[in-house]
PDB file of C-alpha atoms in Angstrom:
ATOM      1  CA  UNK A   1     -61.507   9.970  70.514  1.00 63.00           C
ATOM      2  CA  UNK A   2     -60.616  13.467  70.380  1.00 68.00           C
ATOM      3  CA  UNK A   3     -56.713  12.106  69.584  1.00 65.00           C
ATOM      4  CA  UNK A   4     -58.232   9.712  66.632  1.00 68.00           C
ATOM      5  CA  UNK A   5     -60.006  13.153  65.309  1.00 71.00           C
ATOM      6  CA  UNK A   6     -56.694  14.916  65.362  1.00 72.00           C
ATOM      7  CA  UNK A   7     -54.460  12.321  63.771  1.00 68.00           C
ATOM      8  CA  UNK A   8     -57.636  12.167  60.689  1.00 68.00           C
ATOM      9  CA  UNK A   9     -57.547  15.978  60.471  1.00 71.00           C
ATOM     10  CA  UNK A  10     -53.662  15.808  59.993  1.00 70.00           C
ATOM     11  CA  UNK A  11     -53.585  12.775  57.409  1.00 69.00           C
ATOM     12  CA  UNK A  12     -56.138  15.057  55.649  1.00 72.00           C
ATOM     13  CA  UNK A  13     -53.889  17.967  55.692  1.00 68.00           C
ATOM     14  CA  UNK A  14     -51.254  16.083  54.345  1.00 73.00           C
ATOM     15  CA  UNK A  15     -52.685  15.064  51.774  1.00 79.00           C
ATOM     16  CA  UNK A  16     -54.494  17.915  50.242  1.00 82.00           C
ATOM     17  CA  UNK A  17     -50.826  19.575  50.306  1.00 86.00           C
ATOM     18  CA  UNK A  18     -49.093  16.360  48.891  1.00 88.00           C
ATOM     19  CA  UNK A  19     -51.775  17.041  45.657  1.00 90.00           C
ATOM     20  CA  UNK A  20     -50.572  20.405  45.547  1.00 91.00           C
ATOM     21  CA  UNK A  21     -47.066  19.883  45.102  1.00 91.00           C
ATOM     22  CA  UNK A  22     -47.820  16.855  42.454  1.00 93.00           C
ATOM     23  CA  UNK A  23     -49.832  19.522  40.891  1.00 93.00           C
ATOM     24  CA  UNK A  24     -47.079  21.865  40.855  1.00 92.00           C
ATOM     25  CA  UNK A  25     -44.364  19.327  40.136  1.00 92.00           C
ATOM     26  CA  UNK A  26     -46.764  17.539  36.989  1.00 94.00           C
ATOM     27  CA  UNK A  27     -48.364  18.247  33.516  1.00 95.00           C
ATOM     28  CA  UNK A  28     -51.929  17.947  33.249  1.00 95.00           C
ATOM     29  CA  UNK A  29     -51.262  14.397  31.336  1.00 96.00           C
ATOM     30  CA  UNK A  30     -49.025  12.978  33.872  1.00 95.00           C
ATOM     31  CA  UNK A  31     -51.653  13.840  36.553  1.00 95.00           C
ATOM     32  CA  UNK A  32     -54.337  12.274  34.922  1.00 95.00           C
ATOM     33  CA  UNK A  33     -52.403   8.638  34.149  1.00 94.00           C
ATOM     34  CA  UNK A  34     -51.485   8.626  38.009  1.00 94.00           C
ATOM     35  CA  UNK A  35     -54.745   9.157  38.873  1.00 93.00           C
ATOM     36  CA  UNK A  36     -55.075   6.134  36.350  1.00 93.00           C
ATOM     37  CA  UNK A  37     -52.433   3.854  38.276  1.00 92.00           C
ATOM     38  CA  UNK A  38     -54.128   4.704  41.896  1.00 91.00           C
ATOM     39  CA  UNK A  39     -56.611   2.426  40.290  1.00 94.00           C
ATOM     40  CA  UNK A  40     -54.898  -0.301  38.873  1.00 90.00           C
ATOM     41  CA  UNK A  41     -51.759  -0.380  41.129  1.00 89.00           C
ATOM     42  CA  UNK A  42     -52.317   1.812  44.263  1.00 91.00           C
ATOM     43  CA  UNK A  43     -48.791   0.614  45.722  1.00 91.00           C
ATOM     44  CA  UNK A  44     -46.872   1.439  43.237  1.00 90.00           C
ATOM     45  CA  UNK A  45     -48.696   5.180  42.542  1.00 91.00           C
ATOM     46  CA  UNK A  46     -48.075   5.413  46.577  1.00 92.00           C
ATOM     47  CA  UNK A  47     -44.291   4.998  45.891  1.00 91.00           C
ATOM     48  CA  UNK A  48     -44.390   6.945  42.894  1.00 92.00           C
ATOM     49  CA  UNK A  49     -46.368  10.001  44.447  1.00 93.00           C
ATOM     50  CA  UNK A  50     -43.585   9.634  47.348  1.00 92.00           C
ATOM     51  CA  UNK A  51     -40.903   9.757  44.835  1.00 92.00           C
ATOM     52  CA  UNK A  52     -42.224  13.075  42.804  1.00 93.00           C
ATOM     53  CA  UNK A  53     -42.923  14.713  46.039  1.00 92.00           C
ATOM     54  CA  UNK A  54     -39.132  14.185  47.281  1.00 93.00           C
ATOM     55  CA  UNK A  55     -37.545  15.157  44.615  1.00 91.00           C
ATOM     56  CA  UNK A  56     -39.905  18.446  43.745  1.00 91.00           C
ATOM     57  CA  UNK A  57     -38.894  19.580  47.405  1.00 90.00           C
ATOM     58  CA  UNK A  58     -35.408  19.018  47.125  1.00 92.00           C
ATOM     59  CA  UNK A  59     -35.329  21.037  43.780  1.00 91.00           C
ATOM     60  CA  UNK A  60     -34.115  18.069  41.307  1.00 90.00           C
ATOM     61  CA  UNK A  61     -37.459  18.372  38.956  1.00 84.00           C
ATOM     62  CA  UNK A  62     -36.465  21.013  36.933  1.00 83.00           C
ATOM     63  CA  UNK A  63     -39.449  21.231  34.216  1.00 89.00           C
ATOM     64  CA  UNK A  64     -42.601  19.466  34.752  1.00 92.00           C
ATOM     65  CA  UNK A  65     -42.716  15.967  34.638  1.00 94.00           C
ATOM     66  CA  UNK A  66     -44.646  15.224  31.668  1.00 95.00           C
ATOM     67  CA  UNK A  67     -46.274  11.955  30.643  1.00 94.00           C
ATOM     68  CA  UNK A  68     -43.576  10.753  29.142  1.00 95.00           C
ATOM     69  CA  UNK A  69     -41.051  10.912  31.869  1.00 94.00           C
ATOM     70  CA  UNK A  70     -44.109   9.707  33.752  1.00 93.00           C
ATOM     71  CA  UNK A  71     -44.257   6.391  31.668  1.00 92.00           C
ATOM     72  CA  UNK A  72     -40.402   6.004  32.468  1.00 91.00           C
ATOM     73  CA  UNK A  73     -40.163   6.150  35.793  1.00 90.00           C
ATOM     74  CA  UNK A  74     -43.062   3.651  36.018  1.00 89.00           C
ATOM     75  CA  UNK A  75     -41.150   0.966  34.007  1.00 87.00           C
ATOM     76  CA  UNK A  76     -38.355   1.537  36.568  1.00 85.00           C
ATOM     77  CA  UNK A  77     -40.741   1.193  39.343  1.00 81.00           C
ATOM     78  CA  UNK A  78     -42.741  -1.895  37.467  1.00 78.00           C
ATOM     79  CA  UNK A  79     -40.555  -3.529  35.291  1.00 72.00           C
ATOM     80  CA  UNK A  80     -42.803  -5.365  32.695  1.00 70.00           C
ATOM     81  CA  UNK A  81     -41.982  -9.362  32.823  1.00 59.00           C
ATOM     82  CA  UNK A  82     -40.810 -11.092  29.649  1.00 57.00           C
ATOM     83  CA  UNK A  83     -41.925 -14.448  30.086  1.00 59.00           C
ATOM     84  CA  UNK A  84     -41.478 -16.869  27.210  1.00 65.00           C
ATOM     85  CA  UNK A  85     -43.003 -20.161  26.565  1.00 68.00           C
ATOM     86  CA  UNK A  86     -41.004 -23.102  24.743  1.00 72.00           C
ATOM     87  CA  UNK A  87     -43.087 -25.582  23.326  1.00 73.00           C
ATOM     88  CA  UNK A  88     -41.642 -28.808  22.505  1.00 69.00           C
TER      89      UNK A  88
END
């Protein structure tokens, strides 16, 4: 139990400094449409969030990413579908 208590403690630890860094590393905007794809895709913000948080600590975000860059790097992560229908 103690062990389970300990792991929880350090997920929570994580966390709270994974937010600060995405702070750091984002624009107000781009913060708030994350928080936006938690809800519709929370896989994809997971590997986004993973992705910001790499490169911020390995010092290839120069400014903040913005919502624009933001929307981009979505559509690379979430292609949009074109699916056409023929009718005959």
């Amino acid at each position: 139990n103690h062990w389970l208590i300990s792991v929880a403690s350090k997920k929570i630890h994580v966390d709270e400094a994974n937010k600060e860094v995405l702070k750091k590393a984002m624009t107000k905007d781009a913060l708030e449409r994350l928080s936006r794809v938690k809800i519709s895709s929370p896989i994809i913000a997971t590997q986004l969030e993973s992705y910001l948080i790499h490169v911020y600590q390995t010092g290839q975000i120069i400014d903040k990413v913005n919502d624009k860059k933001l929307k981009e790097l979505l559509e690379v992560l979430n292609p949009k579908k074109n699916i056409k229908i023929k009718r005959k």
